[in-house]
C-alpha atoms as a printed R data frame, in Angstrom:
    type eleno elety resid chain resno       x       y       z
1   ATOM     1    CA   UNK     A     1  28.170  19.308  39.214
2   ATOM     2    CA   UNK     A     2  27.926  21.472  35.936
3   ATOM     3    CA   UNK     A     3  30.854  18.901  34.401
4   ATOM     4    CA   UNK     A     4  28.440  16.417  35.199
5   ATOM     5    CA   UNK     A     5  25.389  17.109  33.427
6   ATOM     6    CA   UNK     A     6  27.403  18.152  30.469
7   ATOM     7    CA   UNK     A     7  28.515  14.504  30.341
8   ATOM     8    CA   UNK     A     8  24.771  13.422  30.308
9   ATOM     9    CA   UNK     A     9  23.975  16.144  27.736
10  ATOM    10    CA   UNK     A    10  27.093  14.817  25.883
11  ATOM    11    CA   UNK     A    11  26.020  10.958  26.195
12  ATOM    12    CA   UNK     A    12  22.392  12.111  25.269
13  ATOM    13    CA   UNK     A    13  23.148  14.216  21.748
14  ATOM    14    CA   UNK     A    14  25.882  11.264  21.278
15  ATOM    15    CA   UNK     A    15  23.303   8.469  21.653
16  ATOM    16    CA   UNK     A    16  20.958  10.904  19.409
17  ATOM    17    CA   UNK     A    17  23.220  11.702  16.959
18  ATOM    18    CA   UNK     A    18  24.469   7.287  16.527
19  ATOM    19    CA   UNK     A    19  20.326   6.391  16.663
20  ATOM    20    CA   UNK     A    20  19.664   8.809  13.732
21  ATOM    21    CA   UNK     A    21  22.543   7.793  11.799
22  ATOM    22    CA   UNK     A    22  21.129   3.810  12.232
23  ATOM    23    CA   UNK     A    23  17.806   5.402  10.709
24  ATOM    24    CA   UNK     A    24  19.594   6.848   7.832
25  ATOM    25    CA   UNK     A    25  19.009   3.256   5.592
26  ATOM    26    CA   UNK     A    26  15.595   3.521   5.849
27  ATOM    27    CA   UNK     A    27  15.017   7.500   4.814
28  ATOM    28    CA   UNK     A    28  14.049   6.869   1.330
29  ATOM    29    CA   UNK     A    29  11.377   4.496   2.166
30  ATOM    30    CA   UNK     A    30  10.009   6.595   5.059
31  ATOM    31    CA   UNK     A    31  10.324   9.558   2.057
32  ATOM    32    CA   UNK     A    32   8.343   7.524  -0.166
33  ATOM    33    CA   UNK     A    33   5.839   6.449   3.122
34  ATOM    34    CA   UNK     A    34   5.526  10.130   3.564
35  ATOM    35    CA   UNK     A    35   5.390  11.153   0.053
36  ATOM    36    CA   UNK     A    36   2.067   8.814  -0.279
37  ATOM    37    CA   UNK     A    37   0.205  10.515   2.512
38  ATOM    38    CA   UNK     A    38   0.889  14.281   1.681
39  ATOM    39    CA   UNK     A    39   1.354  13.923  -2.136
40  ATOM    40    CA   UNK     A    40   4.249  16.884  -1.759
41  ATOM    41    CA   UNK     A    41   7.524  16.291  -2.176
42  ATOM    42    CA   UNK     A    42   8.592  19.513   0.007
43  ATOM    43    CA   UNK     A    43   6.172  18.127   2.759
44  ATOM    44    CA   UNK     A    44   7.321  14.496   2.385
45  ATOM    45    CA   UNK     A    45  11.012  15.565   2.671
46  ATOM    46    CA   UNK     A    46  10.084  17.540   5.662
47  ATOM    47    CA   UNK     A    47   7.906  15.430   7.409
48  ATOM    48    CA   UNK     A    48  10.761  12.652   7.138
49  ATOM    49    CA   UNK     A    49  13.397  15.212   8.277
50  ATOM    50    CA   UNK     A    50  10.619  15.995  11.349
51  ATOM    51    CA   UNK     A    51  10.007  12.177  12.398
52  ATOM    52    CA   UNK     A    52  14.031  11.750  12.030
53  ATOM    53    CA   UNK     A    53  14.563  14.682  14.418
54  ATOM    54    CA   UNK     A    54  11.736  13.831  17.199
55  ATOM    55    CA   UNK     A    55  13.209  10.177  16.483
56  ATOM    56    CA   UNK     A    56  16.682  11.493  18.073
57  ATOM    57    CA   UNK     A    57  15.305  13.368  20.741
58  ATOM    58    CA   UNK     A    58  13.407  10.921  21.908
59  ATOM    59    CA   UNK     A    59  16.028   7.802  21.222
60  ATOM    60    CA   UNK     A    60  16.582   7.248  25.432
61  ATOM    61    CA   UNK     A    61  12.878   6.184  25.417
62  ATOM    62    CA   UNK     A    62  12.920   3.840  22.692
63  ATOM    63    CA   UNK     A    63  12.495   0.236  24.346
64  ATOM    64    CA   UNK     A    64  13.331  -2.180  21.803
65  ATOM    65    CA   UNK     A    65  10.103  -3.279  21.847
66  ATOM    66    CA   UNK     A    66   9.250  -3.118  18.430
67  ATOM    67    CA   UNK     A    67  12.047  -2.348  15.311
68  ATOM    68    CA   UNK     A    68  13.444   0.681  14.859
69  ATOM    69    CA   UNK     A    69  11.716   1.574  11.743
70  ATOM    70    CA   UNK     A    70   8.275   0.707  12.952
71  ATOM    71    CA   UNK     A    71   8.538   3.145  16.035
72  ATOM    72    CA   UNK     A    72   9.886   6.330  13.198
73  ATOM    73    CA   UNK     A    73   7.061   4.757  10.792
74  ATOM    74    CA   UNK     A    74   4.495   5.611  13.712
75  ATOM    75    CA   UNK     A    75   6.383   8.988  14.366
76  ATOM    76    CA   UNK     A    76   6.357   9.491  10.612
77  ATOM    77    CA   UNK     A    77   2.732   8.653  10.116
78  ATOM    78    CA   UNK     A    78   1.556  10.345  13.221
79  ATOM    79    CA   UNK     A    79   3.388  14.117  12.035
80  ATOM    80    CA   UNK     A    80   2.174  13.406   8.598
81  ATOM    81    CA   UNK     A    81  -1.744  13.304  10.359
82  ATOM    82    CA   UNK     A    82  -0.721  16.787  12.214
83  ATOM    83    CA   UNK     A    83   0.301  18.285   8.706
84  ATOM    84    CA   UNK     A    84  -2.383  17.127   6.816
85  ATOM    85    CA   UNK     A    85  -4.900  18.838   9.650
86  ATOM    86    CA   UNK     A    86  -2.320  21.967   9.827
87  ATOM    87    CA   UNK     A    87  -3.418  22.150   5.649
88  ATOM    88    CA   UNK     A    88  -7.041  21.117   6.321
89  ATOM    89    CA   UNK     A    89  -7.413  24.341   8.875
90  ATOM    90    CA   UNK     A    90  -5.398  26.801   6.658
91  ATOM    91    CA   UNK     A    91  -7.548  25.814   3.771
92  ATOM    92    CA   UNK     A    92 -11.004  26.458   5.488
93  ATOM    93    CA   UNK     A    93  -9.594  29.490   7.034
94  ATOM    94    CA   UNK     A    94  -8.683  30.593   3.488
95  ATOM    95    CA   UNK     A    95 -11.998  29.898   1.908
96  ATOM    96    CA   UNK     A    96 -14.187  31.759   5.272
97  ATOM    97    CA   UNK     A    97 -11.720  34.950   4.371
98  ATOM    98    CA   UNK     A    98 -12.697  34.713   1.182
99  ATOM    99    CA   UNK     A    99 -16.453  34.663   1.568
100 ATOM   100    CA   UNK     A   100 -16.439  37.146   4.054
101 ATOM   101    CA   UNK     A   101 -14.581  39.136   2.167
102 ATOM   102    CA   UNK     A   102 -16.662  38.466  -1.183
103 ATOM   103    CA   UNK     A   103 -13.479  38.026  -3.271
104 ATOM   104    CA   UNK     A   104 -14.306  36.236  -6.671
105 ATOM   105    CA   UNK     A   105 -10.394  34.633  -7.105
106 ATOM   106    CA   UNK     A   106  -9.994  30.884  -6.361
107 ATOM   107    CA   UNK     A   107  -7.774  29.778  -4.402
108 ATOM   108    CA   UNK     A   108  -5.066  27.486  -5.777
109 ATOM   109    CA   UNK     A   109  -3.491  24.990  -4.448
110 ATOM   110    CA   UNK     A   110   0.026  25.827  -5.292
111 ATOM   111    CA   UNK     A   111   1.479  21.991  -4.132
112 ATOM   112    CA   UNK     A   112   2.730  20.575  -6.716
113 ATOM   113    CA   UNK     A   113   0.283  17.501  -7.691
114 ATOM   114    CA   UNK     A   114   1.532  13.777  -7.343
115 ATOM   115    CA   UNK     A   115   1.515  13.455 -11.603
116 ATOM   116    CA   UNK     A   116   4.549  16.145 -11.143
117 ATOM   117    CA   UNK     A   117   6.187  14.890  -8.632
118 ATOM   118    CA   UNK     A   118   6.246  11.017  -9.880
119 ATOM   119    CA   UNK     A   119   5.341   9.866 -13.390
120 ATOM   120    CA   UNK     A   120   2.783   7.472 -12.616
121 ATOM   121    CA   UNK     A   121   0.581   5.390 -15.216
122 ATOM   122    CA   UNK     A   122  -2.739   5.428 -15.446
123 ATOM   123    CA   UNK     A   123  -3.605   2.762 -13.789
124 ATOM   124    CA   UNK     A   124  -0.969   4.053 -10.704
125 ATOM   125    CA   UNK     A   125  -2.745   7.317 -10.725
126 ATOM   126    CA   UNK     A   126  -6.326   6.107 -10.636
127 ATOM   127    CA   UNK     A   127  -4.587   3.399  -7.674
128 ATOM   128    CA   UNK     A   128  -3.242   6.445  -5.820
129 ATOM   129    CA   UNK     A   129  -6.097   8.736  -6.028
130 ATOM   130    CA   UNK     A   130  -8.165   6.010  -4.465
131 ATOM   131    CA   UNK     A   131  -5.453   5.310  -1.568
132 ATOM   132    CA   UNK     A   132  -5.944   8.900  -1.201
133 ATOM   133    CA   UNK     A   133  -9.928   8.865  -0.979
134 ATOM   134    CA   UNK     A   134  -9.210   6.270   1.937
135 ATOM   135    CA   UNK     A   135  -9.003   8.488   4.693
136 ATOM   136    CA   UNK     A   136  -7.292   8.596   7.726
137 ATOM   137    CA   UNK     A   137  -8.122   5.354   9.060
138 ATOM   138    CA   UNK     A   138  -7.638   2.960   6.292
139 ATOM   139    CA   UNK     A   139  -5.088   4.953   3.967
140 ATOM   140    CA   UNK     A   140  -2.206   4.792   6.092
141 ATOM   141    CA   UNK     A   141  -2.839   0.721   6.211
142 ATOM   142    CA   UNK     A   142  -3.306   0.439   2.343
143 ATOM   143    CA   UNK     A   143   0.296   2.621   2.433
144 ATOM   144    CA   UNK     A   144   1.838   0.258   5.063
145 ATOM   145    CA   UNK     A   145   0.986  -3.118   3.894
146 ATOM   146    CA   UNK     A   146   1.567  -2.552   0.421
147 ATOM   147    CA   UNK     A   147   3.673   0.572  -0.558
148 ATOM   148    CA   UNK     A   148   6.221  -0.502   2.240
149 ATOM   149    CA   UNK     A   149   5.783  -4.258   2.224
150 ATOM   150    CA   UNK     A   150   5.375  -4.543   6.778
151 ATOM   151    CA   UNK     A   151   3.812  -7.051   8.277
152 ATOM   152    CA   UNK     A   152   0.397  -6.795  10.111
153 ATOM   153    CA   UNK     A   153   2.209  -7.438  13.320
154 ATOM   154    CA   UNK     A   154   4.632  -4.225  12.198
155 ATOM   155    CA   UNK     A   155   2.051  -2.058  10.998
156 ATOM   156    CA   UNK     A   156   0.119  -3.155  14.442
157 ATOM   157    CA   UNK     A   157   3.307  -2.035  16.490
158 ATOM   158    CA   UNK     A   158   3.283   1.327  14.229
159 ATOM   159    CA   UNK     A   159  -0.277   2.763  14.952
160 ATOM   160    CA   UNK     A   160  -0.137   1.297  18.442
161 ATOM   161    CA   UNK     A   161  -3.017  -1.297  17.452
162 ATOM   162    CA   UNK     A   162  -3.703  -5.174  18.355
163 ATOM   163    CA   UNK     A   163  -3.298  -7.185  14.748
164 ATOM   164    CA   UNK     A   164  -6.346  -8.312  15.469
165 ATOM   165    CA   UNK     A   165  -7.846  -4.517  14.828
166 ATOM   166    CA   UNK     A   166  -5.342  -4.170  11.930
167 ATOM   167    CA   UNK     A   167  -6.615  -7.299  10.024
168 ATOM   168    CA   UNK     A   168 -10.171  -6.246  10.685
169 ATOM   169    CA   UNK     A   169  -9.852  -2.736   9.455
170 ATOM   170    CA   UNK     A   170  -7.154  -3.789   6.364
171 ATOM   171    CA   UNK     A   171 -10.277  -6.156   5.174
172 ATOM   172    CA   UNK     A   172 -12.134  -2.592   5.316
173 ATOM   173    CA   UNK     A   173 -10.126  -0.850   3.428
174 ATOM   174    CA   UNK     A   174  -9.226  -3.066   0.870
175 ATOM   175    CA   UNK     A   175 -13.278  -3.894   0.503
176 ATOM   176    CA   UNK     A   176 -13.721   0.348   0.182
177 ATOM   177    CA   UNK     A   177 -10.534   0.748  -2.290
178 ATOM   178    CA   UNK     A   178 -11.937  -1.906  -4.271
179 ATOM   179    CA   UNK     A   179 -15.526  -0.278  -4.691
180 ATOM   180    CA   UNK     A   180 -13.373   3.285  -5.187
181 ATOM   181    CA   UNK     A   181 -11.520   1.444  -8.043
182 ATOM   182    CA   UNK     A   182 -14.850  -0.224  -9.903
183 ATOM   183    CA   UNK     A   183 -16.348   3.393  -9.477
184 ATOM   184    CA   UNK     A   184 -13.307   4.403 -12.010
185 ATOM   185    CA   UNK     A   185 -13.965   1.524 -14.039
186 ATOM   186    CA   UNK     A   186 -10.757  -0.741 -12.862
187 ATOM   187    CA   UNK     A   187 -12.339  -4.016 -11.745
188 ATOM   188    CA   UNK     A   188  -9.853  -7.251 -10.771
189 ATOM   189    CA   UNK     A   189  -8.617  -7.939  -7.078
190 ATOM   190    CA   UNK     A   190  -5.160  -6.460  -7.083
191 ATOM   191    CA   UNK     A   191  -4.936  -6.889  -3.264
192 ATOM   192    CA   UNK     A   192  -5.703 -10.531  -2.871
């Protein structure tokens, strides 16, 4: 009996272990997919390494029903929501000690900011601070679509959506990062 699951746990970190590797291709572009949404390198690399791991573990319940980088994109995108609320909560909790505490120092974001991380031009850095004004809904779209080049049908399959929805809420987002834009003086329709 004992030989017997070990042979299933065997089979199990085997079929883990050759689904990762087959995800390997595509870890710079979930890096740079992550690297968009948390604007930290150290958090992008981690949150790929995360969505790479939870991809393995879970690899006996991937269906082939979409490809195999839209179901880590949606793991990806999906831990990359759970650190950015993880940050959210440690910041507020920050800022209430410090008021209750009537402490005059700031608090400082030590995260290295995007312009370190990347050189970006002007024009790329007012782009990306917009993306980044987008919000949880429509960012991760804008990021999708054209950062990473998918498909509606792919980004769809990603956040578990109809295209339908995705269509509708890309037109959103691309209407709101267009106003963001104009509001930093960069008119044009870069996203046709």
């Amino acid at each position: 009996m004992k030989l017997a699951v070990l042979g299933l746990l065997a089979f199990a970190f085997d079929r883990a272990g050759e689904f990762i590797s087959r995800l390997m291709p595509y870890r710079e572009r979930l890096y740079r997919l992550a690297l968009a949404q948390l604007r930290n390198s150290t958090d992008a690399e981690d949150a790929v390494q995360e969505a790479l791991i939870k991809a393995g573990k879970s690899a006996q319940t991937f269906r082939s029903e979409s490809s195999e980088y839209t179901w880590v994109v949606r793991i990806l995108i999906n831990h990359c929501h759970d650190v950015q609320r993880k940050v959210s909560r440690r910041q507020k909790r920050e800022v209430t000690g410090d008021l209750v505490e009537q402490k005059s120092t700031q608090i400082a974001d030590t995260r290295a900011q995007p312009e370190q991380n990347i050189e970006l031009s002007d024009m790329s850095r007012h782009l990306m601070d917009a993306v980044n004004e987008l919000g949880q809904n429509y960012k991760p779209l804008i990021l999708m679509r054209y950062f990473e080049d998918m498909s509606y049908e792919s980004i769809a399959e990603a956040l578990d959506l109809n295209t339908g929805t995705v269509k509708s809420s890309m037109n959103q987002a691309k209407t709101l990062l267009k106003s963001k834009l104009e509001a930093r003086g960069i008119g044009g329709d870069y996203f046709g």
